[in-house]
Coordinates of C-alpha atoms in Angstrom, one line a residue:
X1 CA 118.1 103.0 104.6
X2 CA 119.4 104.8 107.7
X3 CA 120.8 108.0 105.9
X4 CA 117.4 107.9 104.0
X5 CA 115.0 108.4 106.4
X6 CA 117.3 110.7 108.7
X7 CA 117.0 113.5 105.8
X8 CA 113.7 113.2 105.3
X9 CA 113.4 112.7 108.9
X10 CA 115.0 116.5 109.3
X11 CA 113.5 118.2 106.2
X12 CA 110.4 117.5 107.6
X13 CA 111.0 119.2 110.7
X14 CA 112.4 122.0 108.8
X15 CA 109.2 122.5 107.2
X16 CA 106.9 121.8 110.5
X17 CA 109.7 125.0 112.2
X18 CA 109.2 127.0 108.9
X19 CA 105.5 126.9 109.3
X20 CA 105.2 127.6 113.1
X21 CA 103.8 131.2 113.6
X22 CA 106.6 131.5 116.3
X23 CA 109.1 129.3 115.7
X24 CA 110.7 130.4 112.6
X25 CA 111.7 133.7 113.8
X26 CA 113.8 132.1 116.3
X27 CA 116.0 130.6 113.8
X28 CA 119.0 132.0 111.6
X29 CA 117.2 132.0 107.6
X30 CA 120.7 131.9 106.3
X31 CA 121.6 128.8 108.7
X32 CA 117.9 126.9 107.9
X33 CA 118.7 127.9 104.1
X34 CA 121.6 126.2 103.5
X35 CA 120.9 123.1 105.3
X36 CA 117.5 122.7 103.5
X37 CA 119.8 123.0 100.1
X38 CA 122.3 120.5 101.4
X39 CA 119.4 118.0 102.7
X40 CA 118.0 118.8 99.5
X41 CA 121.1 117.8 97.3
X42 CA 122.2 114.7 99.9
X43 CA 118.5 113.4 99.3
X44 CA 119.2 113.5 95.7
X45 CA 122.4 112.0 95.8
X46 CA 120.9 109.2 97.8
X47 CA 117.4 108.3 95.5
X48 CA 120.4 108.4 92.8
X49 CA 122.8 106.0 94.7
X50 CA 122.3 101.8 93.2
X51 CA 125.9 100.2 93.4
X52 CA 126.5 99.1 97.0
X53 CA 130.0 100.3 97.6
X54 CA 132.4 101.1 100.5
X55 CA 133.1 104.8 99.3
X56 CA 129.0 104.8 98.9
X57 CA 128.8 103.1 101.9
X58 CA 130.8 105.6 103.8
X59 CA 129.0 108.3 102.7
X60 CA 125.3 107.3 103.7
X61 CA 127.0 106.8 106.9
X62 CA 128.3 110.0 107.3
X63 CA 124.8 111.3 106.2
X64 CA 123.4 109.6 108.5
X65 CA 125.6 111.3 111.4
X66 CA 124.8 114.7 110.2
X67 CA 121.8 114.4 109.8
X68 CA 120.8 113.0 113.9
X69 CA 123.4 115.4 114.7
X70 CA 121.3 118.3 113.5
X71 CA 117.9 117.0 114.3
X72 CA 119.5 116.8 118.1
X73 CA 120.5 120.0 118.0
X74 CA 117.4 121.8 116.6
X75 CA 115.2 119.6 118.8
X76 CA 117.6 120.9 121.5
X77 CA 116.9 124.2 121.0
X78 CA 112.8 124.2 120.2
X79 CA 113.4 122.4 124.3
X80 CA 114.9 125.7 124.7
X81 CA 113.2 128.4 123.2
X82 CA 109.4 126.4 124.8
X83 CA 111.1 127.1 128.3
X84 CA 111.9 130.6 127.7
X85 CA 108.8 131.1 126.8
X86 CA 109.4 131.9 122.5
X87 CA 111.0 135.1 123.8
X88 CA 111.1 137.3 120.3
X89 CA 115.2 139.0 121.9
X90 CA 116.5 135.4 121.8
X91 CA 119.6 134.8 120.0
X92 CA 118.5 133.2 116.9
X93 CA 122.0 132.4 115.3
X94 CA 123.6 128.7 116.4
X95 CA 127.2 128.0 116.3
X96 CA 127.1 124.2 116.8
X97 CA 124.2 123.9 113.7
X98 CA 126.4 126.1 111.8
X99 CA 129.4 123.3 112.4
X100 CA 126.5 120.5 111.3
X101 CA 126.3 123.2 108.2
X102 CA 129.8 122.7 107.1
X103 CA 130.1 119.0 107.8
X104 CA 127.2 118.4 105.4
X105 CA 128.8 121.0 103.0
X106 CA 132.1 119.2 103.0
X107 CA 130.0 115.8 102.9
X108 CA 128.0 117.3 100.4
X109 CA 131.4 118.0 98.0
X110 CA 132.5 114.4 98.5
X111 CA 129.5 112.9 97.3
X112 CA 129.2 115.0 94.1
X113 CA 132.8 113.5 93.5
X114 CA 131.1 110.7 94.0
X115 CA 128.4 110.9 91.9
X116 CA 130.7 111.8 88.6
X117 CA 132.0 108.6 88.6
X118 CA 129.3 106.6 89.6
X119 CA 128.9 103.0 87.4
X120 CA 125.7 102.2 86.1
X121 CA 122.7 102.5 88.4
X122 CA 120.8 99.6 89.5
X123 CA 117.4 101.6 90.0
X124 CA 115.7 102.2 86.4
X125 CA 112.7 104.0 86.1
X126 CA 109.6 101.9 86.9
X127 CA 107.6 101.4 83.6
X128 CA 104.1 101.3 83.3
X129 CA 102.2 98.0 85.0
X130 CA 102.1 95.5 83.1
X131 CA 99.1 93.2 81.7
X132 CA 99.3 89.6 83.0
X133 CA 100.7 89.9 86.8
X134 CA 100.2 87.5 88.5
X135 CA 100.5 86.8 92.4
X136 CA 104.0 86.0 94.0
X137 CA 101.8 82.3 95.9
X138 CA 100.9 81.3 92.2
X139 CA 104.4 82.0 90.4
X140 CA 106.1 79.9 93.7
X141 CA 104.2 77.0 93.0
X142 CA 104.6 76.8 89.5
X143 CA 106.5 73.1 88.6
X144 CA 105.0 71.6 91.8
X145 CA 101.2 71.8 90.9
X146 CA 101.3 67.4 91.3
X147 CA 102.1 68.0 95.0
X148 CA 99.2 70.0 96.2
X149 CA 96.6 66.7 95.3
X150 CA 99.1 64.5 96.5
X151 CA 99.4 65.9 100.0
X152 CA 95.4 67.1 99.7
X153 CA 94.8 63.0 99.5
X154 CA 97.0 62.4 102.5
X155 CA 94.9 65.2 104.8
X156 CA 91.3 64.1 104.1
X157 CA 92.6 60.3 102.8
X158 CA 93.7 57.2 105.0
X159 CA 94.0 56.4 108.0
X160 CA 92.3 57.6 111.3
X161 CA 95.7 57.8 113.5
X162 CA 96.8 60.8 113.8
X163 CA 99.6 61.4 110.9
X164 CA 102.6 63.7 110.5
X165 CA 103.6 64.9 107.3
X166 CA 106.8 66.2 107.1
X167 CA 107.6 68.9 104.0
X168 CA 111.3 68.9 103.7
X169 CA 112.9 71.3 101.0
X170 CA 115.9 73.5 101.0
X171 CA 114.8 77.4 101.7
X172 CA 112.6 79.2 99.2
X173 CA 111.8 75.9 97.7
X174 CA 108.5 76.0 98.6
X175 CA 107.6 74.6 101.5
X176 CA 105.7 77.2 103.5
X177 CA 103.9 77.9 99.9
X178 CA 102.7 74.5 99.7
X179 CA 101.5 74.3 103.4
X180 CA 99.8 77.0 103.1
X181 CA 98.2 76.3 100.2
X182 CA 96.5 73.2 101.7
X183 CA 95.6 74.9 105.3
X184 CA 93.4 77.3 102.8
X185 CA 92.2 75.1 100.6
X186 CA 88.3 74.5 100.7
X187 CA 88.7 70.9 100.8
X188 CA 90.7 70.8 104.5
X189 CA 88.3 73.8 105.6
X190 CA 85.5 71.3 104.9
X191 CA 87.3 67.8 106.6
X192 CA 88.7 69.8 109.8
X193 CA 86.8 70.8 112.5
X194 CA 90.0 72.9 113.9
X195 CA 93.1 74.0 112.2
X196 CA 96.2 76.3 113.6
X197 CA 98.7 77.4 112.1
X198 CA 102.7 78.3 113.8
X199 CA 105.7 79.5 113.1
X200 CA 109.0 78.1 114.5
X201 CA 110.7 80.7 117.0
X202 CA 114.0 80.7 118.5
X203 CA 111.8 80.8 122.1
X204 CA 110.0 77.7 120.3
X205 CA 107.6 75.7 122.7
X206 CA 105.9 79.1 124.4
X207 CA 105.9 80.8 121.4
X208 CA 104.5 77.7 118.9
X209 CA 101.8 77.3 121.9
X210 CA 100.8 80.6 122.1
X211 CA 100.6 81.0 118.6
X212 CA 98.1 78.0 118.2
X213 CA 96.1 78.8 121.2
X214 CA 95.4 82.2 119.4
X215 CA 94.7 80.3 116.5
X216 CA 92.1 78.7 118.0
X217 CA 90.4 81.0 120.8
X218 CA 91.6 84.1 119.6
X219 CA 93.5 86.9 122.1
X220 CA 96.1 84.9 124.5
X221 CA 96.1 88.0 126.8
X222 CA 94.3 85.9 129.5
X223 CA 96.7 83.2 129.0
X224 CA 100.3 84.8 128.0
X225 CA 101.6 84.6 131.8
X226 CA 100.8 80.9 132.3
X227 CA 103.6 78.7 131.8
X228 CA 104.5 76.4 129.2
X229 CA 102.7 73.0 130.8
X230 CA 99.6 75.4 132.1
X231 CA 99.8 76.8 128.0
X232 CA 100.2 73.0 126.7
X233 CA 97.2 71.4 129.0
X234 CA 95.1 74.5 127.6
X235 CA 96.2 73.3 124.1
X236 CA 95.5 69.3 124.5
X237 CA 92.1 70.2 125.5
X238 CA 91.0 72.5 123.4
X239 CA 91.9 69.9 120.6
X240 CA 90.6 67.1 122.3
X241 CA 88.2 65.4 120.3
X242 CA 88.6 67.5 117.8
X243 CA 89.5 66.6 114.3
X244 CA 92.3 68.8 113.4
X245 CA 94.9 70.5 110.9
X246 CA 98.3 71.3 112.7
X247 CA 101.3 73.2 110.4
X248 CA 104.5 73.7 112.2
X249 CA 105.9 75.8 109.7
X250 CA 110.3 75.8 109.7
X251 CA 111.1 73.8 112.3
X252 CA 115.2 73.5 112.6
X253 CA 115.5 70.2 115.3
X254 CA 114.4 67.1 116.7
X255 CA 114.1 68.5 120.1
X256 CA 111.5 71.2 119.5
X257 CA 109.2 68.9 117.9
X258 CA 110.3 66.3 120.8
X259 CA 108.8 69.0 123.2
X260 CA 105.9 70.0 121.4
X261 CA 104.2 66.7 120.7
X262 CA 102.8 65.8 123.8
X263 CA 100.0 68.7 123.7
X264 CA 99.1 67.6 120.4
X265 CA 96.3 64.6 121.2
X266 CA 95.9 61.5 119.0
X267 CA 92.0 61.5 118.8
X268 CA 91.7 58.6 116.2
X269 CA 89.5 60.6 114.2
X270 CA 91.6 61.4 111.1
X271 CA 93.9 64.5 112.7
X272 CA 96.9 65.6 111.0
X273 CA 100.0 67.8 110.9
X274 CA 102.0 68.8 108.6
X275 CA 105.6 70.1 109.7
X276 CA 107.5 72.2 107.0
X277 CA 112.2 72.2 107.3
X278 CA 115.1 71.7 105.8
X279 CA 115.9 69.6 108.4
X280 CA 116.5 66.0 106.7
X281 CA 117.3 64.6 110.0
X282 CA 113.9 65.6 111.4
X283 CA 112.1 64.7 108.4
X284 CA 113.7 60.9 108.6
X285 CA 111.8 60.8 112.1
X286 CA 108.5 59.8 110.0
X287 CA 107.4 57.0 107.9
X288 CA 106.6 59.5 104.9
X289 CA 107.5 62.8 104.3
X290 CA 106.9 64.7 101.0
X291 CA 110.3 66.4 99.9
X292 CA 110.4 69.6 97.7
X293 CA 112.5 69.0 94.5
X294 CA 114.2 71.6 92.8
X295 CA 113.1 72.9 89.9
X296 CA 115.0 72.3 86.4
X297 CA 116.2 74.8 83.7
X298 CA 113.0 74.5 81.8
X299 CA 111.0 75.5 84.5
X300 CA 113.4 78.2 86.2
X301 CA 112.8 79.8 82.9
X302 CA 109.6 79.0 82.3
X303 CA 108.5 80.5 86.1
X304 CA 110.9 83.8 85.1
X305 CA 109.5 84.4 81.5
X306 CA 105.8 84.1 83.8
X307 CA 107.0 86.6 86.1
X308 CA 108.6 89.1 84.5
X309 CA 105.8 89.3 81.4
X310 CA 102.6 87.2 82.1
X311 CA 101.2 85.8 79.0
X312 CA 103.2 87.9 76.9
X313 CA 106.7 85.8 75.2
X314 CA 110.0 87.4 76.1
X315 CA 111.9 89.4 73.4
X316 CA 114.6 87.6 71.3
X317 CA 117.8 89.9 73.1
X318 CA 116.9 89.1 75.8
X319 CA 116.7 85.2 76.1
X320 CA 120.3 84.2 75.8
X321 CA 120.9 86.1 79.4
X322 CA 117.5 85.7 80.8
X323 CA 118.5 81.8 80.7
X324 CA 121.4 82.2 82.1
X325 CA 120.0 84.5 85.2
X326 CA 117.3 81.3 85.3
X327 CA 119.9 79.3 85.5
X328 CA 121.6 80.9 88.1
X329 CA 118.9 80.7 90.6
X330 CA 119.3 77.2 91.5
X331 CA 115.9 75.7 90.7
X332 CA 114.6 77.8 94.1
X333 CA 111.2 78.9 93.3
X334 CA 111.2 81.7 96.0
X335 CA 115.4 83.4 94.0
X336 CA 113.1 82.9 90.8
X337 CA 110.1 85.2 92.1
X338 CA 112.2 87.5 93.6
X339 CA 114.5 88.0 90.6
X340 CA 111.4 88.5 88.1
X341 CA 109.8 90.5 90.3
X342 CA 113.2 92.8 90.1
X343 CA 113.6 92.0 86.0
X344 CA 110.0 93.5 85.7
X345 CA 109.8 96.7 87.6
X346 CA 113.3 97.9 86.0
X347 CA 113.8 98.5 82.2
X348 CA 114.0 96.1 79.5
X349 CA 117.3 96.2 78.4
X350 CA 119.9 94.3 78.1
X351 CA 122.5 96.0 79.8
X352 CA 120.4 95.7 83.2
X353 CA 119.7 92.3 82.8
X354 CA 124.0 91.4 81.9
X355 CA 123.9 93.6 85.2
X356 CA 122.0 91.0 87.2
X357 CA 123.0 88.0 85.8
X358 CA 126.5 89.4 87.0
X359 CA 126.0 90.2 90.0
X360 CA 123.7 86.5 91.0
X361 CA 126.5 84.9 88.9
X362 CA 129.7 86.6 90.9
X363 CA 127.7 85.2 94.3
X364 CA 127.6 81.2 93.7
X365 CA 130.4 80.5 94.7
X366 CA 129.8 81.6 98.3
X367 CA 125.8 81.5 98.5
X368 CA 124.1 82.5 95.4
X369 CA 120.6 83.3 97.6
X370 CA 122.3 86.0 99.7
X371 CA 123.3 87.3 96.1
X372 CA 119.6 87.1 95.0
X373 CA 118.2 88.6 98.4
X374 CA 120.7 91.1 98.7
X375 CA 120.0 92.3 95.3
X376 CA 116.4 92.6 95.5
X377 CA 117.1 94.9 98.7
X378 CA 120.2 97.2 97.2
X379 CA 117.6 96.9 94.2
X380 CA 114.9 99.0 96.5
X381 CA 114.5 102.9 95.7
X382 CA 116.0 104.6 98.6
X383 CA 112.8 106.3 99.8
X384 CA 111.4 102.4 100.1
X385 CA 114.3 100.4 102.2
X386 CA 113.1 102.2 105.1
X387 CA 109.4 101.1 105.1
X388 CA 111.0 97.6 103.9
X389 CA 113.5 97.1 106.8
X390 CA 110.5 98.9 109.7
X391 CA 108.8 95.6 108.8
X392 CA 110.7 94.0 111.0
X393 CA 109.0 94.5 113.7
X394 CA 106.8 92.4 113.1
X395 CA 107.5 88.4 113.9
X396 CA 108.6 85.9 111.2
X397 CA 106.0 85.0 109.3
X398 CA 103.4 87.2 111.0
X399 CA 100.3 89.1 109.3
X400 CA 100.4 92.5 109.7
X401 CA 98.3 94.9 108.7
X402 CA 98.6 97.3 105.8
X403 CA 96.5 100.3 107.4
X404 CA 98.3 99.5 110.7
X405 CA 102.0 100.0 109.1
X406 CA 100.9 102.6 107.1
X407 CA 100.0 105.1 110.2
X408 CA 103.6 104.0 111.8
X409 CA 105.6 104.7 108.8
X410 CA 103.6 108.2 108.7
X411 CA 104.8 108.4 112.8
X412 CA 108.0 107.3 111.9
X413 CA 108.2 110.7 109.7
X414 CA 110.5 109.2 107.0
X415 CA 108.0 109.2 104.4
X416 CA 108.6 111.9 101.0
X417 CA 106.5 114.6 101.3
X418 CA 104.6 115.1 97.7
X419 CA 102.7 118.2 96.3
X420 CA 98.5 117.4 96.3
X421 CA 99.2 113.7 98.1
X422 CA 98.3 113.0 102.1
X423 CA 100.9 111.1 103.9
X424 CA 98.7 108.0 103.7
X425 CA 98.8 108.1 100.4
X426 CA 102.5 108.1 99.9
X427 CA 102.5 105.5 102.2
X428 CA 100.1 103.3 100.7
X429 CA 101.7 103.6 97.2
X430 CA 104.9 103.3 99.2
X431 CA 102.7 99.3 99.6
X432 CA 102.1 98.5 96.6
X433 CA 105.3 99.2 95.4
X434 CA 107.0 96.9 97.9
X435 CA 103.7 94.5 96.2
X436 CA 104.3 94.8 92.9
X437 CA 108.3 93.7 94.1
X438 CA 107.5 90.6 95.5
X439 CA 108.7 91.0 98.8
X440 CA 105.5 91.2 100.4
X441 CA 102.7 89.1 99.9
X442 CA 98.3 90.0 99.9
X443 CA 96.9 87.8 102.3
X444 CA 93.5 89.4 102.8
X445 CA 91.9 92.1 100.9
X446 CA 88.9 94.2 101.7
X447 CA 86.0 95.1 100.4
X448 CA 87.0 97.9 98.0
X449 CA 90.0 95.5 96.8
X450 CA 92.6 97.2 98.5
X451 CA 95.1 95.1 100.3
X452 CA 93.9 94.4 104.2
X453 CA 96.4 91.7 105.6
X454 CA 99.9 91.3 104.1
X455 CA 102.8 89.1 105.0
X456 CA 106.6 88.7 104.0
X457 CA 107.3 86.7 101.1
X458 CA 110.3 85.0 103.2
X459 CA 111.3 86.4 106.6
X460 CA 114.8 85.9 105.5
X461 CA 114.9 88.8 102.7
X462 CA 114.4 90.7 105.4
X463 CA 117.1 89.6 107.9
X464 CA 119.5 89.5 105.4
X465 CA 118.7 93.2 104.7
X466 CA 118.4 94.1 108.5
X467 CA 121.8 92.6 108.6
X468 CA 123.3 94.7 105.3
X469 CA 121.5 97.6 107.0
X470 CA 123.3 96.6 110.4
X471 CA 127.2 96.9 108.6
X472 CA 126.6 99.8 106.5

């Protein structure tokens, strides 16, 4: 969320100026104090806003604009002061800054009025950790356990010809999760000489070839400037005479397959290619395909309970509304997982569950899955929204280093300082919260058990959040 990040960044800058032995004397104390009070109020307002309303969104845009303007004025003044050699006799009162303070005061008055009339809050106090919490990937496989051995048998048995297996299903149906389970299974690791995974991008042929080569040979710095044909020839040469497993994740067109297939040799040794797609026309090109069926109401409810309560039973007062929520998830494991994480991380009250059901149900006629995605994003605390949006710097479906993203978050300056904790500790806590909310998944852990690398549960959640943030 741009407004929250802008306010925190400005507060951090004011803190640095206040701690500077000479810069602090070059600003008017009354102006700085007024600005701090305004920012503290606006930050509290942003942290309390949980409902997406046009009036609130307009206020958030105005808050972000005012904070950026104040930061520009302060930074320009610091530059001027540095050029002047931080002379003690420079004027400390800034007319430009005073106008921004007045502007923020007006925004504060309007925010106070909105706050008095604010409807039911989405954000709820985070409860203590619940026993029986399980990973998102395991949740997505509930109801599809029979498909894993079926697919493994197709991969490791049968014909020696190069065999292509499409996994087809709508977004959120668990296609990628099933493919990943097979890709990482000990049986496939032992059976195949080499394995490579690539997610289809807009620059699909070149991007796919580079991703495959990155999996197979490590760094692609030496070949990044090569043509598509040169990259394809290198891939073909690397795969020749080897039994390989190739995953083409989220392929949208027959044309893409037609361009990439010539670089994947048929070694007559049992090599396999998995294509995950939501396009039936693409899957129909092959003699066999595995279709991801939707969960029935019983399985959806069981998965939701498993996600929210672990091995405990759902309280009787929540059962009726909970079954309605599960039904609204349209049988999509990803939707159930996201909603389950939302309920798990909030107060277990019927009022809140009714609010979730109403928000999902109201979006069913247009796009129920979109409603679920946006509910998950809108329910994030204000301090987590810019951190989640920042993950958009990484390509879709690509692992990212936790230590790297923490350094980037700290460097951006939108982390709110906490007394007695370093910014790195704060960032680590934010990462844990995003994991607990099932928006990102731990792919590898370090020796200390802490997350080392993560991946987005589904990039479409981030894309929808980015669109919503841009519209704000």
